[in-house]
Amino acid sequence: DAGVTQSPTHLIKTRGQQVTLRCSPKSGHDTVSWYQQALGQGPQFIFQYYEEEERQRGNFPDRFSGHQFPNYSSELNVNALLLGDSALYLCASARAGGSTYNEQFFGPGTRLTVL
Amino acid sequence: AQSVTQLDSQVPVFEEAPVELRCNYSSSVSVYLFWYVQYPNQGLQLLLKYLSGSTLVKGINGFEAEFNKSQTSFHLRKPSVHISDTAEYFCAVSSSGSARQLTFGSGTQLTVLP
């Protein structure tokens, strides 16, 4: 089991550009969440996808959008990049359903630098 | 709304000494509580979780935490730390239910000194 994988590992963009980050969930998982971790801070929830729809969203502008594919993999898109978007972007997957807690497993992250 | 406060941003401690990392939370609903560890240039690894039941929770690598509902705290402890425990530790909370979003604290950098 490869666990949660993310690509690319590192990315450098300039202000105003657009970026796409990718995530493949752990085998058997159908829910994908994205988090932004700025340097020296804790991760902040961006949004969560399940059944190819956005189910929950944190306090992030519409420049942040996502997609989930039928194979449960997901993309995070950020438009009109700002310097403040520089961060580690973490993907987490889980198995939905049931009334009890289903652990979220995190990927290694994509380090985005905006110049 | 939920929030998490980690009271210490940095905790230096000598090897084999005990350590406590403090975490307080606020929430208007029932919550689940977590501690994650992050090593340099890596993602997050779950150390332990409190869902219900016993308020003393044991996790991996010899860590444990105690849920105190009256003080809204979930402090992490280890009786004897090793150099390899040097990492960033995050406390997190989610509302009850499956695969709910996590709200994280700002983190505590634990540095174990020889």
mmCIF file with all atom_site columns, C-alpha atoms in Angstrom:
data_model
loop_
_atom_site.group_PDB
_atom_site.id
_atom_site.type_symbol
_atom_site.label_atom_id
_atom_site.label_alt_id
_atom_site.label_comp_id
_atom_site.label_asym_id
_atom_site.label_entity_id
_atom_site.label_seq_id
_atom_site.pdbx_PDB_ins_code
_atom_site.Cartn_x
_atom_site.Cartn_y
_atom_site.Cartn_z
_atom_site.occupancy
_atom_site.B_iso_or_equiv
_atom_site.pdbx_formal_charge
_atom_site.auth_seq_id
_atom_site.auth_comp_id
_atom_site.auth_asym_id
_atom_site.auth_atom_id
_atom_site.pdbx_PDB_model_num
ATOM 1   C CA . ASP A 1 1   ? 0.000   0.000  0.000   1.00 0.00 ? 1   ASP A CA 1
ATOM 2   C CA . ALA A 1 2   ? 1.603   3.229  -1.209  1.00 0.00 ? 2   ALA A CA 1
ATOM 3   C CA . GLY A 1 3   ? -0.350  5.420  1.184   1.00 0.00 ? 3   GLY A CA 1
ATOM 4   C CA . VAL A 1 4   ? -1.298  8.948  0.163   1.00 0.00 ? 4   VAL A CA 1
ATOM 5   C CA . THR A 1 5   ? 0.854   10.295 -2.650  1.00 0.00 ? 5   THR A CA 1
ATOM 6   C CA . GLN A 1 6   ? 1.195   13.879 -3.861  1.00 0.00 ? 6   GLN A CA 1
ATOM 7   C CA . SER A 1 7   ? 2.813   15.487 -6.867  1.00 0.00 ? 7   SER A CA 1
ATOM 8   C CA . PRO A 1 8   ? 4.887   17.414 -7.513  1.00 0.00 ? 8   PRO A CA 1
ATOM 9   C CA . THR A 1 9   ? 7.125   17.504 -4.437  1.00 0.00 ? 9   THR A CA 1
ATOM 10  C CA . HIS A 1 10  ? 8.222   21.077 -5.011  1.00 0.00 ? 10  HIS A CA 1
ATOM 11  C CA . LEU A 1 11  ? 6.946   23.827 -7.261  1.00 0.00 ? 11  LEU A CA 1
ATOM 12  C CA . ILE A 1 12  ? 8.045   27.391 -7.967  1.00 0.00 ? 12  ILE A CA 1
ATOM 13  C CA . LYS A 1 13  ? 5.652   29.866 -9.567  1.00 0.00 ? 13  LYS A CA 1
ATOM 14  C CA . THR A 1 14  ? 5.449   33.625 -9.992  1.00 0.00 ? 14  THR A CA 1
ATOM 15  C CA . ARG A 1 15  ? 2.710   35.962 -8.831  1.00 0.00 ? 15  ARG A CA 1
ATOM 16  C CA . GLY A 1 16  ? -0.404  35.865 -10.981 1.00 0.00 ? 16  GLY A CA 1
ATOM 17  C CA . GLN A 1 17  ? 0.210   32.365 -12.323 1.00 0.00 ? 17  GLN A CA 1
ATOM 18  C CA . GLN A 1 18  ? -2.022  29.364 -11.803 1.00 0.00 ? 18  GLN A CA 1
ATOM 19  C CA . VAL A 1 19  ? -0.995  26.041 -10.249 1.00 0.00 ? 19  VAL A CA 1
ATOM 20  C CA . THR A 1 20  ? -2.413  22.527 -10.035 1.00 0.00 ? 20  THR A CA 1
ATOM 21  C CA . LEU A 1 21  ? -1.455  20.087 -7.317  1.00 0.00 ? 21  LEU A CA 1
ATOM 22  C CA . ARG A 1 22  ? -2.357  16.401 -7.372  1.00 0.00 ? 22  ARG A CA 1
ATOM 23  C CA . CYS A 1 23  ? -3.203  13.796 -4.754  1.00 0.00 ? 23  CYS A CA 1
ATOM 24  C CA . SER A 1 24  ? -3.840  10.055 -4.885  1.00 0.00 ? 24  SER A CA 1
ATOM 25  C CA . PRO A 1 25  ? -5.598  8.702  -1.797  1.00 0.00 ? 25  PRO A CA 1
ATOM 26  C CA . LYS A 1 26  ? -4.689  5.626  0.179   1.00 0.00 ? 26  LYS A CA 1
ATOM 27  C CA . SER A 1 27  ? -6.170  2.422  -1.208  1.00 0.00 ? 27  SER A CA 1
ATOM 28  C CA . GLY A 1 28  ? -9.775  1.972  -0.049  1.00 0.00 ? 28  GLY A CA 1
ATOM 29  C CA . HIS A 1 29  ? -10.275 5.656  0.747   1.00 0.00 ? 29  HIS A CA 1
ATOM 30  C CA . ASP A 1 30  ? -12.888 7.776  -1.011  1.00 0.00 ? 30  ASP A CA 1
ATOM 31  C CA . THR A 1 31  ? -12.631 11.139 0.746   1.00 0.00 ? 31  THR A CA 1
ATOM 32  C CA . VAL A 1 32  ? -9.866  13.665 0.102   1.00 0.00 ? 32  VAL A CA 1
ATOM 33  C CA . SER A 1 33  ? -9.144  16.814 2.115   1.00 0.00 ? 33  SER A CA 1
ATOM 34  C CA . TRP A 1 34  ? -6.663  19.586 1.365   1.00 0.00 ? 34  TRP A CA 1
ATOM 35  C CA . TYR A 1 35  ? -4.781  21.675 3.925   1.00 0.00 ? 35  TYR A CA 1
ATOM 36  C CA . GLN A 1 36  ? -2.463  24.668 3.627   1.00 0.00 ? 36  GLN A CA 1
ATOM 37  C CA . GLN A 1 37  ? 0.458   24.868 6.052   1.00 0.00 ? 37  GLN A CA 1
ATOM 38  C CA . ALA A 1 38  ? 2.296   28.184 6.015   1.00 0.00 ? 38  ALA A CA 1
ATOM 39  C CA . LEU A 1 39  ? 5.795   28.264 7.442   1.00 0.00 ? 39  LEU A CA 1
ATOM 40  C CA . GLY A 1 40  ? 5.767   28.023 11.233  1.00 0.00 ? 40  GLY A CA 1
ATOM 41  C CA . GLN A 1 41  ? 2.017   27.466 11.439  1.00 0.00 ? 41  GLN A CA 1
ATOM 42  C CA . GLY A 1 42  ? -0.396  24.592 11.766  1.00 0.00 ? 42  GLY A CA 1
ATOM 43  C CA . PRO A 1 43  ? -2.263  23.232 8.757   1.00 0.00 ? 43  PRO A CA 1
ATOM 44  C CA . GLN A 1 44  ? -5.459  25.052 7.785   1.00 0.00 ? 44  GLN A CA 1
ATOM 45  C CA . PHE A 1 45  ? -8.375  23.229 6.162   1.00 0.00 ? 45  PHE A CA 1
ATOM 46  C CA . ILE A 1 46  ? -9.110  24.289 2.591   1.00 0.00 ? 46  ILE A CA 1
ATOM 47  C CA . PHE A 1 47  ? -11.843 21.872 1.460   1.00 0.00 ? 47  PHE A CA 1
ATOM 48  C CA . GLN A 1 48  ? -12.926 18.244 1.319   1.00 0.00 ? 48  GLN A CA 1
ATOM 49  C CA . TYR A 1 49  ? -14.167 16.185 -1.616  1.00 0.00 ? 49  TYR A CA 1
ATOM 50  C CA . TYR A 1 50  ? -16.377 13.121 -1.536  1.00 0.00 ? 50  TYR A CA 1
ATOM 51  C CA . GLU A 1 51  ? -18.263 11.526 -4.437  1.00 0.00 ? 51  GLU A CA 1
ATOM 52  C CA . GLU A 1 52  ? -16.683 14.106 -6.747  1.00 0.00 ? 52  GLU A CA 1
ATOM 53  C CA . GLU A 1 53  ? -18.309 17.014 -4.931  1.00 0.00 ? 53  GLU A CA 1
ATOM 54  C CA . GLU A 1 54  ? -16.990 19.621 -2.519  1.00 0.00 ? 54  GLU A CA 1
ATOM 55  C CA . ARG A 1 55  ? -18.564 18.721 0.847   1.00 0.00 ? 55  ARG A CA 1
ATOM 56  C CA . GLN A 1 56  ? -16.868 21.053 3.314   1.00 0.00 ? 56  GLN A CA 1
ATOM 57  C CA . ARG A 1 57  ? -14.930 24.262 2.797   1.00 0.00 ? 57  ARG A CA 1
ATOM 58  C CA . GLY A 1 58  ? -12.704 26.318 5.052   1.00 0.00 ? 58  GLY A CA 1
ATOM 59  C CA . ASN A 1 59  ? -12.139 30.052 4.973   1.00 0.00 ? 59  ASN A CA 1
ATOM 60  C CA . PHE A 1 60  ? -10.329 30.275 1.646   1.00 0.00 ? 60  PHE A CA 1
ATOM 61  C CA . PRO A 1 61  ? -11.168 32.503 -1.340  1.00 0.00 ? 61  PRO A CA 1
ATOM 62  C CA . ASP A 1 62  ? -12.633 31.244 -4.597  1.00 0.00 ? 62  ASP A CA 1
ATOM 63  C CA . ARG A 1 63  ? -9.142  31.345 -6.135  1.00 0.00 ? 63  ARG A CA 1
ATOM 64  C CA . PHE A 1 64  ? -8.781  27.956 -4.481  1.00 0.00 ? 64  PHE A CA 1
ATOM 65  C CA . SER A 1 65  ? -10.758 25.279 -6.279  1.00 0.00 ? 65  SER A CA 1
ATOM 66  C CA . GLY A 1 66  ? -10.622 21.544 -6.554  1.00 0.00 ? 66  GLY A CA 1
ATOM 67  C CA . HIS A 1 67  ? -11.777 18.471 -8.291  1.00 0.00 ? 67  HIS A CA 1
ATOM 68  C CA . GLN A 1 68  ? -12.188 14.802 -7.488  1.00 0.00 ? 68  GLN A CA 1
ATOM 69  C CA . PHE A 1 69  ? -12.060 12.152 -10.169 1.00 0.00 ? 69  PHE A CA 1
ATOM 70  C CA . PRO A 1 70  ? -13.990 8.850  -10.363 1.00 0.00 ? 70  PRO A CA 1
ATOM 71  C CA . ASN A 1 71  ? -10.890 6.991  -9.118  1.00 0.00 ? 71  ASN A CA 1
ATOM 72  C CA . TYR A 1 72  ? -11.007 9.225  -5.978  1.00 0.00 ? 72  TYR A CA 1
ATOM 73  C CA . SER A 1 73  ? -7.819  11.119 -6.822  1.00 0.00 ? 73  SER A CA 1
ATOM 74  C CA . SER A 1 74  ? -8.004  14.876 -6.462  1.00 0.00 ? 74  SER A CA 1
ATOM 75  C CA . GLU A 1 75  ? -6.560  18.129 -7.734  1.00 0.00 ? 75  GLU A CA 1
ATOM 76  C CA . LEU A 1 76  ? -6.149  21.459 -5.997  1.00 0.00 ? 76  LEU A CA 1
ATOM 77  C CA . ASN A 1 77  ? -6.072  24.508 -8.264  1.00 0.00 ? 77  ASN A CA 1
ATOM 78  C CA . VAL A 1 78  ? -4.983  27.953 -7.210  1.00 0.00 ? 78  VAL A CA 1
ATOM 79  C CA . ASN A 1 79  ? -5.481  30.907 -9.574  1.00 0.00 ? 79  ASN A CA 1
ATOM 80  C CA . ALA A 1 80  ? -3.875  34.343 -9.534  1.00 0.00 ? 80  ALA A CA 1
ATOM 81  C CA . LEU A 1 81  ? -1.146  33.275 -7.148  1.00 0.00 ? 81  LEU A CA 1
ATOM 82  C CA . LEU A 1 82  ? -0.089  35.640 -4.376  1.00 0.00 ? 82  LEU A CA 1
ATOM 83  C CA . LEU A 1 83  ? 3.128   35.668 -2.401  1.00 0.00 ? 83  LEU A CA 1
ATOM 84  C CA . GLY A 1 84  ? 1.068   34.604 0.618   1.00 0.00 ? 84  GLY A CA 1
ATOM 85  C CA . ASP A 1 85  ? 0.085   31.369 -1.114  1.00 0.00 ? 85  ASP A CA 1
ATOM 86  C CA . SER A 1 86  ? 3.608   30.072 -0.532  1.00 0.00 ? 86  SER A CA 1
ATOM 87  C CA . ALA A 1 87  ? 3.136   27.081 1.761   1.00 0.00 ? 87  ALA A CA 1
ATOM 88  C CA . LEU A 1 88  ? 3.199   23.329 2.137   1.00 0.00 ? 88  LEU A CA 1
ATOM 89  C CA . TYR A 1 89  ? -0.014  21.887 0.738   1.00 0.00 ? 89  TYR A CA 1
ATOM 90  C CA . LEU A 1 90  ? -1.081  18.669 2.407   1.00 0.00 ? 90  LEU A CA 1
ATOM 91  C CA . CYS A 1 91  ? -3.570  16.140 1.146   1.00 0.00 ? 91  CYS A CA 1
ATOM 92  C CA . ALA A 1 92  ? -5.340  13.749 3.514   1.00 0.00 ? 92  ALA A CA 1
ATOM 93  C CA . SER A 1 93  ? -7.559  10.816 2.658   1.00 0.00 ? 93  SER A CA 1
ATOM 94  C CA . ALA A 1 94  ? -10.087 8.823  4.639   1.00 0.00 ? 94  ALA A CA 1
ATOM 95  C CA . ARG A 1 95  ? -12.877 6.340  4.202   1.00 0.00 ? 95  ARG A CA 1
ATOM 96  C CA . ALA A 1 96  ? -16.271 7.983  4.480   1.00 0.00 ? 96  ALA A CA 1
ATOM 97  C CA . GLY A 1 97  ? -19.363 6.491  5.969   1.00 0.00 ? 97  GLY A CA 1
ATOM 98  C CA . GLY A 1 98  ? -20.493 5.249  9.329   1.00 0.00 ? 98  GLY A CA 1
ATOM 99  C CA . SER A 1 99  ? -21.019 7.190  12.493  1.00 0.00 ? 99  SER A CA 1
ATOM 100 C CA . THR A 1 100 ? -17.625 6.528  14.015  1.00 0.00 ? 100 THR A CA 1
ATOM 101 C CA . TYR A 1 101 ? -14.366 8.251  13.289  1.00 0.00 ? 101 TYR A CA 1
ATOM 102 C CA . ASN A 1 102 ? -12.369 7.270  10.222  1.00 0.00 ? 102 ASN A CA 1
ATOM 103 C CA . GLU A 1 103 ? -8.716  8.231  10.486  1.00 0.00 ? 103 GLU A CA 1
ATOM 104 C CA . GLN A 1 104 ? -7.313  10.694 7.981   1.00 0.00 ? 104 GLN A CA 1
ATOM 105 C CA . PHE A 1 105 ? -3.939  9.766  6.504   1.00 0.00 ? 105 PHE A CA 1
ATOM 106 C CA . PHE A 1 106 ? -1.693  12.559 5.280   1.00 0.00 ? 106 PHE A CA 1
ATOM 107 C CA . GLY A 1 107 ? 0.577   12.680 2.270   1.00 0.00 ? 107 GLY A CA 1
ATOM 108 C CA . PRO A 1 108 ? 4.081   14.190 2.329   1.00 0.00 ? 108 PRO A CA 1
ATOM 109 C CA . GLY A 1 109 ? 2.879   17.471 0.842   1.00 0.00 ? 109 GLY A CA 1
ATOM 110 C CA . THR A 1 110 ? 3.755   19.760 -2.054  1.00 0.00 ? 110 THR A CA 1
ATOM 111 C CA . ARG A 1 111 ? 5.971   22.739 -1.250  1.00 0.00 ? 111 ARG A CA 1
ATOM 112 C CA . LEU A 1 112 ? 4.769   25.728 -3.306  1.00 0.00 ? 112 LEU A CA 1
ATOM 113 C CA . THR A 1 113 ? 6.950   28.808 -3.538  1.00 0.00 ? 113 THR A CA 1
ATOM 114 C CA . VAL A 1 114 ? 5.515   31.941 -5.149  1.00 0.00 ? 114 VAL A CA 1
ATOM 115 C CA . LEU A 1 115 ? 8.069   34.548 -6.249  1.00 0.00 ? 115 LEU A CA 1
ATOM 116 C CA . ALA B 2 1   ? -16.590 27.096 15.589  1.00 0.00 ? 1   ALA B CA 1
ATOM 117 C CA . GLN B 2 2   ? -13.640 25.258 17.035  1.00 0.00 ? 2   GLN B CA 1
ATOM 118 C CA . SER B 2 3   ? -10.183 26.442 17.993  1.00 0.00 ? 3   SER B CA 1
ATOM 119 C CA . VAL B 2 4   ? -7.010  24.937 19.407  1.00 0.00 ? 4   VAL B CA 1
ATOM 120 C CA . THR B 2 5   ? -4.345  26.681 21.466  1.00 0.00 ? 5   THR B CA 1
ATOM 121 C CA . GLN B 2 6   ? -0.926  25.185 21.945  1.00 0.00 ? 6   GLN B CA 1
ATOM 122 C CA . LEU B 2 7   ? 0.535   27.094 24.829  1.00 0.00 ? 7   LEU B CA 1
ATOM 123 C CA . ASP B 2 8   ? 4.221   26.570 24.070  1.00 0.00 ? 8   ASP B CA 1
ATOM 124 C CA . SER B 2 9   ? 5.743   27.228 20.666  1.00 0.00 ? 9   SER B CA 1
ATOM 125 C CA . GLN B 2 10  ? 9.092   25.684 21.610  1.00 0.00 ? 10  GLN B CA 1
ATOM 126 C CA . VAL B 2 11  ? 9.989   23.142 24.275  1.00 0.00 ? 11  VAL B CA 1
ATOM 127 C CA . PRO B 2 12  ? 13.647  22.186 24.793  1.00 0.00 ? 12  PRO B CA 1
ATOM 128 C CA . VAL B 2 13  ? 14.272  19.170 26.999  1.00 0.00 ? 13  VAL B CA 1
ATOM 129 C CA . PHE B 2 14  ? 17.233  16.944 27.779  1.00 0.00 ? 14  PHE B CA 1
ATOM 130 C CA . GLU B 2 15  ? 17.325  13.346 26.626  1.00 0.00 ? 15  GLU B CA 1
ATOM 131 C CA . GLU B 2 16  ? 15.656  10.866 29.006  1.00 0.00 ? 16  GLU B CA 1
ATOM 132 C CA . ALA B 2 17  ? 13.768  13.664 30.795  1.00 0.00 ? 17  ALA B CA 1
ATOM 133 C CA . PRO B 2 18  ? 9.953   13.744 30.878  1.00 0.00 ? 18  PRO B CA 1
ATOM 134 C CA . VAL B 2 19  ? 8.027   16.177 28.710  1.00 0.00 ? 19  VAL B CA 1
ATOM 135 C CA . GLU B 2 20  ? 4.527   17.639 28.547  1.00 0.00 ? 20  GLU B CA 1
ATOM 136 C CA . LEU B 2 21  ? 3.177   19.533 25.551  1.00 0.00 ? 21  LEU B CA 1
ATOM 137 C CA . ARG B 2 22  ? 0.084   21.535 26.384  1.00 0.00 ? 22  ARG B CA 1
ATOM 138 C CA . CYS B 2 23  ? -3.075  21.860 24.320  1.00 0.00 ? 23  CYS B CA 1
ATOM 139 C CA . ASN B 2 24  ? -6.373  23.575 25.055  1.00 0.00 ? 24  ASN B CA 1
ATOM 140 C CA . TYR B 2 25  ? -9.389  23.600 22.791  1.00 0.00 ? 25  TYR B CA 1
ATOM 141 C CA . SER B 2 26  ? -12.754 25.279 22.505  1.00 0.00 ? 26  SER B CA 1
ATOM 142 C CA . SER B 2 27  ? -15.844 23.864 20.869  1.00 0.00 ? 27  SER B CA 1
ATOM 143 C CA . SER B 2 28  ? -19.589 24.061 21.271  1.00 0.00 ? 28  SER B CA 1
ATOM 144 C CA . VAL B 2 29  ? -20.121 20.454 20.201  1.00 0.00 ? 29  VAL B CA 1
ATOM 145 C CA . SER B 2 30  ? -18.707 17.046 21.019  1.00 0.00 ? 30  SER B CA 1
ATOM 146 C CA . VAL B 2 31  ? -15.219 16.672 19.644  1.00 0.00 ? 31  VAL B CA 1
ATOM 147 C CA . TYR B 2 32  ? -12.546 14.227 18.802  1.00 0.00 ? 32  TYR B CA 1
ATOM 148 C CA . LEU B 2 33  ? -8.996  15.181 19.786  1.00 0.00 ? 33  LEU B CA 1
ATOM 149 C CA . PHE B 2 34  ? -5.696  14.289 18.155  1.00 0.00 ? 34  PHE B CA 1
ATOM 150 C CA . TRP B 2 35  ? -1.959  14.732 18.383  1.00 0.00 ? 35  TRP B CA 1
ATOM 151 C CA . TYR B 2 36  ? 0.102   14.603 15.199  1.00 0.00 ? 36  TYR B CA 1
ATOM 152 C CA . VAL B 2 37  ? 3.876   14.668 14.732  1.00 0.00 ? 37  VAL B CA 1
ATOM 153 C CA . GLN B 2 38  ? 5.680   16.208 11.782  1.00 0.00 ? 38  GLN B CA 1
ATOM 154 C CA . TYR B 2 39  ? 9.322   15.500 11.070  1.00 0.00 ? 39  TYR B CA 1
ATOM 155 C CA . PRO B 2 40  ? 11.259  17.931 8.836   1.00 0.00 ? 40  PRO B CA 1
ATOM 156 C CA . ASN B 2 41  ? 10.096  17.935 5.229   1.00 0.00 ? 41  ASN B CA 1
ATOM 157 C CA . GLN B 2 42  ? 7.452   15.287 5.881   1.00 0.00 ? 42  GLN B CA 1
ATOM 158 C CA . GLY B 2 43  ? 3.695   15.081 6.253   1.00 0.00 ? 43  GLY B CA 1
ATOM 159 C CA . LEU B 2 44  ? 1.761   14.495 9.449   1.00 0.00 ? 44  LEU B CA 1
ATOM 160 C CA . GLN B 2 45  ? 1.716   11.232 11.363  1.00 0.00 ? 45  GLN B CA 1
ATOM 161 C CA . LEU B 2 46  ? -0.984  10.440 13.900  1.00 0.00 ? 46  LEU B CA 1
ATOM 162 C CA . LEU B 2 47  ? 0.418   9.871  17.414  1.00 0.00 ? 47  LEU B CA 1
ATOM 163 C CA . LEU B 2 48  ? -2.828  9.247  19.251  1.00 0.00 ? 48  LEU B CA 1
ATOM 164 C CA . LYS B 2 49  ? -6.505  10.119 19.323  1.00 0.00 ? 49  LYS B CA 1
ATOM 165 C CA . TYR B 2 50  ? -9.340  10.520 21.788  1.00 0.00 ? 50  TYR B CA 1
ATOM 166 C CA . LEU B 2 51  ? -12.775 9.581  20.491  1.00 0.00 ? 51  LEU B CA 1
ATOM 167 C CA . SER B 2 52  ? -14.626 8.492  23.629  1.00 0.00 ? 52  SER B CA 1
ATOM 168 C CA . GLY B 2 53  ? -14.244 6.308  26.699  1.00 0.00 ? 53  GLY B CA 1
ATOM 169 C CA . SER B 2 54  ? -11.127 6.338  28.841  1.00 0.00 ? 54  SER B CA 1
ATOM 170 C CA . THR B 2 55  ? -9.685  9.808  29.207  1.00 0.00 ? 55  THR B CA 1
ATOM 171 C CA . LEU B 2 56  ? -6.099  8.487  29.222  1.00 0.00 ? 56  LEU B CA 1
ATOM 172 C CA . VAL B 2 57  ? -5.064  7.636  25.708  1.00 0.00 ? 57  VAL B CA 1
ATOM 173 C CA . LYS B 2 58  ? -1.897  5.796  24.757  1.00 0.00 ? 58  LYS B CA 1
ATOM 174 C CA . GLY B 2 59  ? -0.274  6.263  21.378  1.00 0.00 ? 59  GLY B CA 1
ATOM 175 C CA . ILE B 2 60  ? 2.786   5.304  19.428  1.00 0.00 ? 60  ILE B CA 1
ATOM 176 C CA . ASN B 2 61  ? 6.407   5.836  20.452  1.00 0.00 ? 61  ASN B CA 1
ATOM 177 C CA . GLY B 2 62  ? 5.568   5.853  24.179  1.00 0.00 ? 62  GLY B CA 1
ATOM 178 C CA . PHE B 2 63  ? 3.394   8.989  24.089  1.00 0.00 ? 63  PHE B CA 1
ATOM 179 C CA . GLU B 2 64  ? 0.155   9.374  26.014  1.00 0.00 ? 64  GLU B CA 1
ATOM 180 C CA . ALA B 2 65  ? -2.413  12.127 26.489  1.00 0.00 ? 65  ALA B CA 1
ATOM 181 C CA . GLU B 2 66  ? -5.172  12.861 28.939  1.00 0.00 ? 66  GLU B CA 1
ATOM 182 C CA . PHE B 2 67  ? -8.515  14.375 27.975  1.00 0.00 ? 67  PHE B CA 1
ATOM 183 C CA . ASN B 2 68  ? -9.838  16.778 30.608  1.00 0.00 ? 68  ASN B CA 1
ATOM 184 C CA . LYS B 2 69  ? -13.307 17.957 29.655  1.00 0.00 ? 69  LYS B CA 1
ATOM 185 C CA . SER B 2 70  ? -13.703 20.421 32.514  1.00 0.00 ? 70  SER B CA 1
ATOM 186 C CA . GLN B 2 71  ? -10.447 22.166 31.625  1.00 0.00 ? 71  GLN B CA 1
ATOM 187 C CA . THR B 2 72  ? -10.911 21.610 27.870  1.00 0.00 ? 72  THR B CA 1
ATOM 188 C CA . SER B 2 73  ? -7.371  20.300 27.681  1.00 0.00 ? 73  SER B CA 1
ATOM 189 C CA . PHE B 2 74  ? -5.600  17.432 25.946  1.00 0.00 ? 74  PHE B CA 1
ATOM 190 C CA . HIS B 2 75  ? -1.970  17.539 27.056  1.00 0.00 ? 75  HIS B CA 1
ATOM 191 C CA . LEU B 2 76  ? 0.610   15.194 25.542  1.00 0.00 ? 76  LEU B CA 1
ATOM 192 C CA . ARG B 2 77  ? 3.187   13.492 27.760  1.00 0.00 ? 77  ARG B CA 1
ATOM 193 C CA . LYS B 2 78  ? 6.152   11.170 27.507  1.00 0.00 ? 78  LYS B CA 1
ATOM 194 C CA . PRO B 2 79  ? 8.047   9.943  30.586  1.00 0.00 ? 79  PRO B CA 1
ATOM 195 C CA . SER B 2 80  ? 11.451  9.753  28.888  1.00 0.00 ? 80  SER B CA 1
ATOM 196 C CA . VAL B 2 81  ? 12.279  11.395 25.565  1.00 0.00 ? 81  VAL B CA 1
ATOM 197 C CA . HIS B 2 82  ? 14.860  10.408 22.975  1.00 0.00 ? 82  HIS B CA 1
ATOM 198 C CA . ILE B 2 83  ? 16.800  12.452 20.460  1.00 0.00 ? 83  ILE B CA 1
ATOM 199 C CA . SER B 2 84  ? 14.601  10.961 17.742  1.00 0.00 ? 84  SER B CA 1
ATOM 200 C CA . ASP B 2 85  ? 11.523  12.629 19.303  1.00 0.00 ? 85  ASP B CA 1
ATOM 201 C CA . THR B 2 86  ? 12.757  16.010 18.049  1.00 0.00 ? 86  THR B CA 1
ATOM 202 C CA . ALA B 2 87  ? 9.961   17.202 15.768  1.00 0.00 ? 87  ALA B CA 1
ATOM 203 C CA . GLU B 2 88  ? 6.973   19.542 15.488  1.00 0.00 ? 88  GLU B CA 1
ATOM 204 C CA . TYR B 2 89  ? 3.863   18.394 17.348  1.00 0.00 ? 89  TYR B CA 1
ATOM 205 C CA . PHE B 2 90  ? 0.351   19.508 16.468  1.00 0.00 ? 90  PHE B CA 1
ATOM 206 C CA . CYS B 2 91  ? -2.813  19.212 18.509  1.00 0.00 ? 91  CYS B CA 1
ATOM 207 C CA . ALA B 2 92  ? -6.023  19.020 16.479  1.00 0.00 ? 92  ALA B CA 1
ATOM 208 C CA . VAL B 2 93  ? -9.768  18.807 17.000  1.00 0.00 ? 93  VAL B CA 1
ATOM 209 C CA . SER B 2 94  ? -12.669 17.727 14.843  1.00 0.00 ? 94  SER B CA 1
ATOM 210 C CA . SER B 2 95  ? -16.378 17.520 15.422  1.00 0.00 ? 95  SER B CA 1
ATOM 211 C CA . SER B 2 96  ? -17.661 14.005 15.939  1.00 0.00 ? 96  SER B CA 1
ATOM 212 C CA . GLY B 2 97  ? -18.546 12.002 12.859  1.00 0.00 ? 97  GLY B CA 1
ATOM 213 C CA . SER B 2 98  ? -16.588 10.337 10.132  1.00 0.00 ? 98  SER B CA 1
ATOM 214 C CA . ALA B 2 99  ? -13.835 12.108 8.160   1.00 0.00 ? 99  ALA B CA 1
ATOM 215 C CA . ARG B 2 100 ? -14.648 15.559 9.481   1.00 0.00 ? 100 ARG B CA 1
ATOM 216 C CA . GLN B 2 101 ? -12.281 18.469 8.920   1.00 0.00 ? 101 GLN B CA 1
ATOM 217 C CA . LEU B 2 102 ? -9.450  18.954 11.383  1.00 0.00 ? 102 LEU B CA 1
ATOM 218 C CA . THR B 2 103 ? -8.673  22.237 13.134  1.00 0.00 ? 103 THR B CA 1
ATOM 219 C CA . PHE B 2 104 ? -5.030  22.431 14.148  1.00 0.00 ? 104 PHE B CA 1
ATOM 220 C CA . GLY B 2 105 ? -3.090  24.398 16.707  1.00 0.00 ? 105 GLY B CA 1
ATOM 221 C CA . SER B 2 106 ? -0.020  26.374 15.719  1.00 0.00 ? 106 SER B CA 1
ATOM 222 C CA . GLY B 2 107 ? 2.354   23.625 16.793  1.00 0.00 ? 107 GLY B CA 1
ATOM 223 C CA . THR B 2 108 ? 5.034   23.001 19.410  1.00 0.00 ? 108 THR B CA 1
ATOM 224 C CA . GLN B 2 109 ? 8.628   22.395 18.382  1.00 0.00 ? 109 GLN B CA 1
ATOM 225 C CA . LEU B 2 110 ? 10.079  19.771 20.702  1.00 0.00 ? 110 LEU B CA 1
ATOM 226 C CA . THR B 2 111 ? 13.874  19.758 20.722  1.00 0.00 ? 111 THR B CA 1
ATOM 227 C CA . VAL B 2 112 ? 15.580  16.962 22.641  1.00 0.00 ? 112 VAL B CA 1
ATOM 228 C CA . LEU B 2 113 ? 19.080  17.895 23.726  1.00 0.00 ? 113 LEU B CA 1
ATOM 229 C CA . PRO B 2 114 ? 21.886  15.385 24.372  1.00 0.00 ? 114 PRO B CA 1
#
